[in-house]
mmCIF file of C-alpha atoms in Angstrom:
data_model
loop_
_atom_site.group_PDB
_atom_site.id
_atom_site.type_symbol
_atom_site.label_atom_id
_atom_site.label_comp_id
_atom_site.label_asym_id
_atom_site.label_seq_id
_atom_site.Cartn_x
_atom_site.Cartn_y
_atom_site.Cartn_z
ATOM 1 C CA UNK A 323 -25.454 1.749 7.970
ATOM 2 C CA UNK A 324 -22.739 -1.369 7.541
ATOM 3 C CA UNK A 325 -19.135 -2.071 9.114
ATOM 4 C CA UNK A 326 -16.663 -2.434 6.363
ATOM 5 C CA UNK A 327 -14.582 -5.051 6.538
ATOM 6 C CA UNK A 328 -11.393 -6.823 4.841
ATOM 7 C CA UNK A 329 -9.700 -10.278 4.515
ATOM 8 C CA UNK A 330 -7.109 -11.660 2.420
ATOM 9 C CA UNK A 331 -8.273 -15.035 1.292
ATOM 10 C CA UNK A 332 -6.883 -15.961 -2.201
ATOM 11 C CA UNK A 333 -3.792 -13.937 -1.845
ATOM 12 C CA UNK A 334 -5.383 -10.454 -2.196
ATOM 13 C CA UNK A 335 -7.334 -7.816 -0.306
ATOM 14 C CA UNK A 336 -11.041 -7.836 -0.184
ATOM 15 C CA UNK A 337 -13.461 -5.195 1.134
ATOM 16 C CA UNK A 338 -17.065 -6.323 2.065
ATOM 17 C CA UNK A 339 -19.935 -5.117 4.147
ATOM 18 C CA UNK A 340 -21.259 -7.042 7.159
ATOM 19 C CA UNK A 341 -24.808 -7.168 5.827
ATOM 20 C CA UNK A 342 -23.404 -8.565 2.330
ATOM 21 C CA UNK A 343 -20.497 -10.530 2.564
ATOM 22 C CA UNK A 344 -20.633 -12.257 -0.892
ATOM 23 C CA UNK A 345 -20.375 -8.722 -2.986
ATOM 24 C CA UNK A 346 -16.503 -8.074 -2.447
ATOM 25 C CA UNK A 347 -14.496 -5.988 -3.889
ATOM 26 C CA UNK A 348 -10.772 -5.543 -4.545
ATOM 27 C CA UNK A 349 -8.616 -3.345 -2.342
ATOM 28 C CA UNK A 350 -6.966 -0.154 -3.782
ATOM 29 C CA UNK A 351 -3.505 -1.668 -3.553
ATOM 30 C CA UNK A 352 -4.852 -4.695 -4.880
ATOM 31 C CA UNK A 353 -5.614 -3.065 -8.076
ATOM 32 C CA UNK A 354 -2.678 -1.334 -7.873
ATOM 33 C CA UNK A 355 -0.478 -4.562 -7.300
ATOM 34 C CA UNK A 356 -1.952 -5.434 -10.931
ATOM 35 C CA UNK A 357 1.032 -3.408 -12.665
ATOM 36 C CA UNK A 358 4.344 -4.913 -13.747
ATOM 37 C CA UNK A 359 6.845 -5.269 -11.075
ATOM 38 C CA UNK A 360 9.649 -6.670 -12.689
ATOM 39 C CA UNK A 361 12.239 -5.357 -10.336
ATOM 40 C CA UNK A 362 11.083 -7.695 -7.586
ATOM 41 C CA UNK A 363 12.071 -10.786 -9.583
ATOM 42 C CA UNK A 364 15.825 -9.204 -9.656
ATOM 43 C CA UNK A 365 15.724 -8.151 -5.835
ATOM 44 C CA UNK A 366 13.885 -11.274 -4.648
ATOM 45 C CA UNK A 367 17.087 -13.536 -6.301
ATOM 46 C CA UNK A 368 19.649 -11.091 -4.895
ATOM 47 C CA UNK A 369 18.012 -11.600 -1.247
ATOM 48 C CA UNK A 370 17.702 -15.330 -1.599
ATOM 49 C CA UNK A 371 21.935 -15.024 -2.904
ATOM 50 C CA UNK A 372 23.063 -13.061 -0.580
ATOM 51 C CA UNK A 373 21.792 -14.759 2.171
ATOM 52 C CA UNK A 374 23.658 -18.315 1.076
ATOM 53 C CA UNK A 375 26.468 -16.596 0.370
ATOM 54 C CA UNK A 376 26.825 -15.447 3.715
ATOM 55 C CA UNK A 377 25.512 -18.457 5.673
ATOM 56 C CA UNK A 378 27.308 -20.779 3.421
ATOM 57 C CA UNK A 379 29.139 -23.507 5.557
ATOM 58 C CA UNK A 380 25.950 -23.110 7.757
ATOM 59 C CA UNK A 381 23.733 -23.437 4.781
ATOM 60 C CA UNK A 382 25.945 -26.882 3.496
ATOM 61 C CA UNK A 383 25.151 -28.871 6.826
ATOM 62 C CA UNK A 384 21.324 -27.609 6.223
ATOM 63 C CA UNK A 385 21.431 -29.533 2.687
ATOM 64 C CA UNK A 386 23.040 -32.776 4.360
ATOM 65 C CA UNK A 387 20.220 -32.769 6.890
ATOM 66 C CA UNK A 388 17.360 -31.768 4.672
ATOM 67 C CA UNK A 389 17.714 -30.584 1.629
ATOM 68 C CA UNK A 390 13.900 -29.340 0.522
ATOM 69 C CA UNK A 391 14.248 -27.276 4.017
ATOM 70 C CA UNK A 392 17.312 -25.666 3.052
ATOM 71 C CA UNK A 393 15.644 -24.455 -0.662
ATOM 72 C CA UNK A 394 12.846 -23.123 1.318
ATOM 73 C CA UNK A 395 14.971 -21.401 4.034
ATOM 74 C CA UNK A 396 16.870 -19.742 1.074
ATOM 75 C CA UNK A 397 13.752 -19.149 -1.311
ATOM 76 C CA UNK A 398 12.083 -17.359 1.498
ATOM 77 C CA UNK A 399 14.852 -14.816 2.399
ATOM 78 C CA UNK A 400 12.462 -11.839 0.771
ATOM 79 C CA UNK A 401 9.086 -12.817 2.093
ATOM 80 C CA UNK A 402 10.882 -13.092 5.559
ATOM 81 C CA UNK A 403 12.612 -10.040 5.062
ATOM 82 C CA UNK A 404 9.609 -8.001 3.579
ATOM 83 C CA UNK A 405 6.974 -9.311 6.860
ATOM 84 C CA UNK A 406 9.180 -8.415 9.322
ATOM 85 C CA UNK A 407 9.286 -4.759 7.329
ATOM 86 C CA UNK A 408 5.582 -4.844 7.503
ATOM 87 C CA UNK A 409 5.437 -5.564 10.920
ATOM 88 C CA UNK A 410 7.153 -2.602 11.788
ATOM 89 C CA UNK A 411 5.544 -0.569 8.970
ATOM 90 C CA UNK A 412 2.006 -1.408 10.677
ATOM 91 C CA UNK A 413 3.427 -0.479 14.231
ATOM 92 C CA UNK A 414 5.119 2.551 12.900
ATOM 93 C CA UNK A 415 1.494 3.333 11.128
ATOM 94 C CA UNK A 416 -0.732 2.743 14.590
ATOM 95 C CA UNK A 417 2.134 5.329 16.631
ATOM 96 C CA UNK A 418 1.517 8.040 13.602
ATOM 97 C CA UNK A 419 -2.295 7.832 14.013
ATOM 98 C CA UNK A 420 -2.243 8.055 17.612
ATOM 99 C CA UNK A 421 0.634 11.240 17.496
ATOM 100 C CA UNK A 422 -1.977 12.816 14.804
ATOM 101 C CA UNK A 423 -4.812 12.291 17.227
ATOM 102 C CA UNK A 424 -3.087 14.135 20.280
ATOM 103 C CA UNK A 425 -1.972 11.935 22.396
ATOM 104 C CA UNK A 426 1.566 12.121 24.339
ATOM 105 C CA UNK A 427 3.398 9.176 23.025
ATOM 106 C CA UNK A 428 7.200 9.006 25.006
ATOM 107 C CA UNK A 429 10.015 7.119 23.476
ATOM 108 C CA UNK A 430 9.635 3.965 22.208
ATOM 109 C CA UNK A 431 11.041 0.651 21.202
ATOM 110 C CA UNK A 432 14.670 0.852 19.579
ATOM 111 C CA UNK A 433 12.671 0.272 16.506
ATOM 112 C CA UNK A 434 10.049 2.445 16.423
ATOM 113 C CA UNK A 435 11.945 5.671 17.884
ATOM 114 C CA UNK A 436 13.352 6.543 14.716
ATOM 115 C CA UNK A 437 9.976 6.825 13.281
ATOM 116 C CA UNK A 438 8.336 8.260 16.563
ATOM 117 C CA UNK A 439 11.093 11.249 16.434
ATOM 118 C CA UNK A 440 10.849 12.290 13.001
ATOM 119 C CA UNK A 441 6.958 12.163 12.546
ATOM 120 C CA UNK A 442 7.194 14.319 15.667
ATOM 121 C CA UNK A 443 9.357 16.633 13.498
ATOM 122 C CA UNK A 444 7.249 16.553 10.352
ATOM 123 C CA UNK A 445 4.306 17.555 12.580
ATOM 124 C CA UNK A 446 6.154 20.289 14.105
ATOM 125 C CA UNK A 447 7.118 21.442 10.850
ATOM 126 C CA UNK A 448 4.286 21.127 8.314
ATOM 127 C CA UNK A 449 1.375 21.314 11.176
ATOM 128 C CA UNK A 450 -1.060 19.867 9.501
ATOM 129 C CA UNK A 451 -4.239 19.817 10.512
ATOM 130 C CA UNK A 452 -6.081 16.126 10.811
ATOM 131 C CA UNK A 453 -9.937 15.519 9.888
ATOM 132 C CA UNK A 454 -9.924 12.195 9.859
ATOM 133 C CA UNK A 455 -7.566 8.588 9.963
ATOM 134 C CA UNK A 456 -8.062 5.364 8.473
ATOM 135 C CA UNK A 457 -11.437 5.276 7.282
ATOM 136 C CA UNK A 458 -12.441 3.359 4.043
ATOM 137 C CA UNK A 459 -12.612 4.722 0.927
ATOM 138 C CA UNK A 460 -15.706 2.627 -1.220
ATOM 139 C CA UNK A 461 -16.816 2.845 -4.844
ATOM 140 C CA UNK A 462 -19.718 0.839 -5.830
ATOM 141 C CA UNK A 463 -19.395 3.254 -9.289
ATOM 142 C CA UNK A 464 -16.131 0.990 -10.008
ATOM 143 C CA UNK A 465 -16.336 -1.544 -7.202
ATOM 144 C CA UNK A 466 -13.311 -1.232 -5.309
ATOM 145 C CA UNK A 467 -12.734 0.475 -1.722
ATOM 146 C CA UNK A 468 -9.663 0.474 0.854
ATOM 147 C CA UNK A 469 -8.746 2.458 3.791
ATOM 148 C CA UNK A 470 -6.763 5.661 3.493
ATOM 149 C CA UNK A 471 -3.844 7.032 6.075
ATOM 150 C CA UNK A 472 -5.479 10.523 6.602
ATOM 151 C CA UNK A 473 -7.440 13.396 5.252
ATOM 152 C CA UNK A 474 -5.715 16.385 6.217
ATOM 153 C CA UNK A 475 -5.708 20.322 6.144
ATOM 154 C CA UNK A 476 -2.573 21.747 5.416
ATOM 155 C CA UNK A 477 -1.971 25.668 4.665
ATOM 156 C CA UNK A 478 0.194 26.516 1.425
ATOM 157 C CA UNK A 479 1.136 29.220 -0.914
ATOM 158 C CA UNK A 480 -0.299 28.525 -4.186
ATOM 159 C CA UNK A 481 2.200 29.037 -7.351
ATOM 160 C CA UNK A 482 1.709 30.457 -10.370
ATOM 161 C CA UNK A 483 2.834 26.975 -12.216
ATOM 162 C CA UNK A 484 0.364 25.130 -9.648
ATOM 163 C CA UNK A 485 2.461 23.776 -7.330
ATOM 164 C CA UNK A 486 2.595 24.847 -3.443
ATOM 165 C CA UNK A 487 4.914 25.996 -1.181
ATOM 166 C CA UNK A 488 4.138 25.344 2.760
ATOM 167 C CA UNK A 489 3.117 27.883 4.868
ATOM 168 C CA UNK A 490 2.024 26.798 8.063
ATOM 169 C CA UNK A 491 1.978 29.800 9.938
ATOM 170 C CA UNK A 492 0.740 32.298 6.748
ATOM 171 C CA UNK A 493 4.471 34.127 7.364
ATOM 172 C CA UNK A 494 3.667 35.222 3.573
ATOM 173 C CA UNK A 495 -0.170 36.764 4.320
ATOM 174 C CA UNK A 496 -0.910 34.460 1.275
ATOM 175 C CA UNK A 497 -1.166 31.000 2.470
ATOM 176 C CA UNK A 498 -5.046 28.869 1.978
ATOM 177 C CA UNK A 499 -5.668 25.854 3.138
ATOM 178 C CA UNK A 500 -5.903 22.740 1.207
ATOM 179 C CA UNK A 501 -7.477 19.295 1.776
ATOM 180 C CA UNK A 502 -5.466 16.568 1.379
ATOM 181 C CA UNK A 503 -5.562 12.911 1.031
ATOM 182 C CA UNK A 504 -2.582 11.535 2.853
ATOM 183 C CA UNK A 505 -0.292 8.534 3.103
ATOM 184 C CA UNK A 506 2.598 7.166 5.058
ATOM 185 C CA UNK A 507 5.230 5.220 3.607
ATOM 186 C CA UNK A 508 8.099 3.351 6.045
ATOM 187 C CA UNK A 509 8.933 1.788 2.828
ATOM 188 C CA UNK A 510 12.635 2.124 1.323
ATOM 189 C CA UNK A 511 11.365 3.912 -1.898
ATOM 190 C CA UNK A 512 8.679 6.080 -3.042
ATOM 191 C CA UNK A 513 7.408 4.575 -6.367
ATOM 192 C CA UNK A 514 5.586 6.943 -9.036
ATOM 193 C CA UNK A 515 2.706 4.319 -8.465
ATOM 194 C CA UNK A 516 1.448 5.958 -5.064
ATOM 195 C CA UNK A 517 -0.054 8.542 -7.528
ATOM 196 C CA UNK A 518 -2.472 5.363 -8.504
ATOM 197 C CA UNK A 519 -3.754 4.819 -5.024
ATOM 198 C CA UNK A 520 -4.092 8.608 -3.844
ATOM 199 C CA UNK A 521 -6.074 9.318 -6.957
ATOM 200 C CA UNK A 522 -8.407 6.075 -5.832
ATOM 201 C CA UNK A 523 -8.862 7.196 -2.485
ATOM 202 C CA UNK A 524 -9.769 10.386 -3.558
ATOM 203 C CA UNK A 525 -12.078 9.525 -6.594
ATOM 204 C CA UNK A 526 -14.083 6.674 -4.312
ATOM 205 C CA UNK A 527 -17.920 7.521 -3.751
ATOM 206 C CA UNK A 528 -17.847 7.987 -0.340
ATOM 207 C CA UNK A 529 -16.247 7.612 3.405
ATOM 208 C CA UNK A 530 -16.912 4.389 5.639
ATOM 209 C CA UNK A 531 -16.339 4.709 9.334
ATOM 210 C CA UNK A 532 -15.408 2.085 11.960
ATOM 211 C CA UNK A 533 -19.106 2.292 12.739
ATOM 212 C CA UNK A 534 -20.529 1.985 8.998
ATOM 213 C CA UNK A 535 -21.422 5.589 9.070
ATOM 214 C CA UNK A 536 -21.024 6.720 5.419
ATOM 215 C CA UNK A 537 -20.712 10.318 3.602
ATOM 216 C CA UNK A 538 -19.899 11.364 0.569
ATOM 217 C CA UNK A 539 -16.158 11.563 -0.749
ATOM 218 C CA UNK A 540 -15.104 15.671 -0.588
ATOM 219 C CA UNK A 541 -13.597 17.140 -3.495
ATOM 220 C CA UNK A 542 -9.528 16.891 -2.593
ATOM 221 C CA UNK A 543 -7.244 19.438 -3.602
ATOM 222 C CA UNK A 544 -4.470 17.138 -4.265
ATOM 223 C CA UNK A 545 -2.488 14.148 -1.999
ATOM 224 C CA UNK A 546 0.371 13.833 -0.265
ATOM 225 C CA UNK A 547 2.851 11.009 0.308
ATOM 226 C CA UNK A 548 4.742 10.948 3.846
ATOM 227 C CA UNK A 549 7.982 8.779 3.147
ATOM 228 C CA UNK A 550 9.137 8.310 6.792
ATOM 229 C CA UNK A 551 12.232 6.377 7.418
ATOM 230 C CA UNK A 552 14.086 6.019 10.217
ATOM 231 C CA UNK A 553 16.580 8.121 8.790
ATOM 232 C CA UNK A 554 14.084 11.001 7.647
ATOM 233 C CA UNK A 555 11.275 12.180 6.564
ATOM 234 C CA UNK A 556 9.790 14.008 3.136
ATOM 235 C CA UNK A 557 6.616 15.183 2.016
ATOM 236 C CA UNK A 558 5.897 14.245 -1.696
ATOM 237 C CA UNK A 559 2.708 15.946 -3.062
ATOM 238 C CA UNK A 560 0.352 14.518 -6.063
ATOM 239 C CA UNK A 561 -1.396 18.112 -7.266
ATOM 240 C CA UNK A 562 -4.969 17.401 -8.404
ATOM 241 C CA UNK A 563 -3.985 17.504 -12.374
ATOM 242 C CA UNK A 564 -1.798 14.108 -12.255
ATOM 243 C CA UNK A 565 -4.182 12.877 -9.589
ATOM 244 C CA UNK A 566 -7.223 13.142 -12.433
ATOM 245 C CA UNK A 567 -4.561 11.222 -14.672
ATOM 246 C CA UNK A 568 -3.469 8.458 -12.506
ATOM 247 C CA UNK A 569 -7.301 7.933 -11.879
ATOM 248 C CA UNK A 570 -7.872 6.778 -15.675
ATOM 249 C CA UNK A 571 -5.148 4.213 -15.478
ATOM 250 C CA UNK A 572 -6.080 3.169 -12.318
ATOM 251 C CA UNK A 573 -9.991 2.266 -13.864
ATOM 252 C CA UNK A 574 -7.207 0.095 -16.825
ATOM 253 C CA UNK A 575 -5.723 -2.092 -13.822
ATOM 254 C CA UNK A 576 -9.453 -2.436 -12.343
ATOM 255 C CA UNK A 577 -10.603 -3.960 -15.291
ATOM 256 C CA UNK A 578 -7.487 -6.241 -15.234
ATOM 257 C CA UNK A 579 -8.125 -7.131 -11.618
ATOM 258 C CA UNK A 580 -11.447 -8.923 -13.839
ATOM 259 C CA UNK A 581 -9.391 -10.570 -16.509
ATOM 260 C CA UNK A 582 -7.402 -12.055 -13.518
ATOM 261 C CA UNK A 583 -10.115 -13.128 -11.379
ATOM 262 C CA UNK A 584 -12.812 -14.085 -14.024
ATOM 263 C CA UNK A 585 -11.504 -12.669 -17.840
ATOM 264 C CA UNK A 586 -9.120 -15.719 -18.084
ATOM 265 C CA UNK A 587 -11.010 -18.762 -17.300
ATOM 266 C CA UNK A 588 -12.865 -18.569 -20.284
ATOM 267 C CA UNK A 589 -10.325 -17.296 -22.836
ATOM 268 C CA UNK A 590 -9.653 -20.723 -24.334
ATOM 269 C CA UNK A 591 -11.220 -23.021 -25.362
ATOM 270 C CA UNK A 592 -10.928 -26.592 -25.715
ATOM 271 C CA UNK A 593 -8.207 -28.235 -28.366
ATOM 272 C CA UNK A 594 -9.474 -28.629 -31.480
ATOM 273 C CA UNK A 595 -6.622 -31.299 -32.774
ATOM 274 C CA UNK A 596 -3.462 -32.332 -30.878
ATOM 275 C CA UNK A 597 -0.558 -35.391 -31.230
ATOM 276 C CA UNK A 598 -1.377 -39.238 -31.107
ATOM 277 C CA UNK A 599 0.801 -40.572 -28.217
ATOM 278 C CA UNK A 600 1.793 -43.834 -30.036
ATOM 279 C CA UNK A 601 3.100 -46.372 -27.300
ATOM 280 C CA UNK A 602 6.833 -47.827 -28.033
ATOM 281 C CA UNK A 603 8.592 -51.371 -27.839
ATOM 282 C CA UNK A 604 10.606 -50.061 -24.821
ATOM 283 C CA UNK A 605 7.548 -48.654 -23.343
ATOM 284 C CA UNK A 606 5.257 -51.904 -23.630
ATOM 285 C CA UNK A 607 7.601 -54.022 -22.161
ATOM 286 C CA UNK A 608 8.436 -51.707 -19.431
#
């Protein structure tokens, strides 16, 4: 028995056991994070512009002061903007465990009551049926691990074309239940990519508590994806077919996650031939 735990060093997500610190391996989302994302060079420039555009005259008597502060104000409007969504996301992410495990949360923060209200509706709603919350996920098959929202049991009709329909309270005299790998997103969007890191999850060898107690992974019957705004709410599943697809090119970006770290430093070698530099005139006599 080993505690699992994580840091960040290098810019990514690690996962390591106590008793063996030096074998780490890369988080789910780390993996993940290894696809394209070429979006984010657009949206990062449009934060970074819109925020001199509308601090402009402010932003001028920034440059006469110091102008390598002023570049870095503006260069870090979307880092700023993204932590202080992640702060919330993680506080929004504690308040959802704690509703899931029972407990009587009242209103909250200005914030975080948005989110507070409408989990409190999706719970009322769907009435799902919690097993466990944030424990890790770990492969040592393909050497990655990360910690997962939620397992949970939720009862549902299941279609002829293999898709379900939610039944909570079996209205239909039909409804099964179903075990479910589950994730919150506070995030804007919903990206096709979850599918990636719900088929992980589910496809790891086994379960890692707090405590380092460890069992093997159950066989899932699919995922679902939570997007939770403070706006509202929606429950995206991830049936078990496209989860067994998403898991193959999830093992593609885990072997790019070696290229990256390891893969590259050796792919060249050293120049075989390259220009003279032939010193000038001007150059010798400075």
């Amino acid at each position: 028995m080993a505690k699992v735990e994580n840091d960040e060093k290098g810019g990514s997500r690690v996962y390591f056991k106590v008793t063996d610190p030096a074998n780490r391996y890369p988080s789910v989302t780390a993996v993940v994070d290894m696809l394209p994302k070429k979006f984010l060079q657009r949206w990062n420039a449009n934060m970074a512009a819109d925020l001199a555009l509308d601090s402009i005259d402010y932003l001028q008597r920034m440059v006469d002061r110091d102008r390598a502060g002023a570049k870095k104000w503006v260069a870090g409007a979307a880092w700023r903007y993204t932590n202080d969504r992640s702060k919330i996301g993680s506080k929004a992410h504690d308040l959802f465990e704690r509703m899931m495990r029972g407990q009587q949360i009242r209103r909250q923060h200005p914030d975080l009551e948005p989110y507070r209200a409408n989990f409190r509706e999706f719970m009322d709603t769907v009435k799902p049926v919690l097993v466990r919350a944030e424990d890790v996920a770990w492969s040592d098959t393909y050497q990655y691990a990360g910690s997962f929202d939620a397992w949970l049991r939720l009862r549902v009709v299941l279609n002829d074309d293999g898709t379900w329909t939610l039944d909570p309270d079996n209205d239909s005299g039909h409804a099964v239940w179903v075990d479910v790998i589950a994730d919150w997103k506070t995030s804007k969007s919903v990206w096709p990519s979850v599918a990636l890191q719900m088929s992980a999850y589910a496809n790891a060898d086994k379960i890692i508590d707090p405590d380092g107690n460890e069992e093997p992974m159950p066989s899932f019957d699919g995922a679902v994806v939570l997007h939770i705004t403070p706006d509202s709410w929606s429950l995206i599943p991830v049936y078990a077919p496209e989860m067994r697809s998403a898991f193959a090119w999830f093992l593609h970006l885990r072997e790019t996650v070696d290229w990256e770290r390891a893969g590259q430093r050796k792919a060249l070698g050293k120049p075989l031939a390259g220009s003279k530099h032939t010193t000038t005139g001007t150059e010798r006599r400075g």
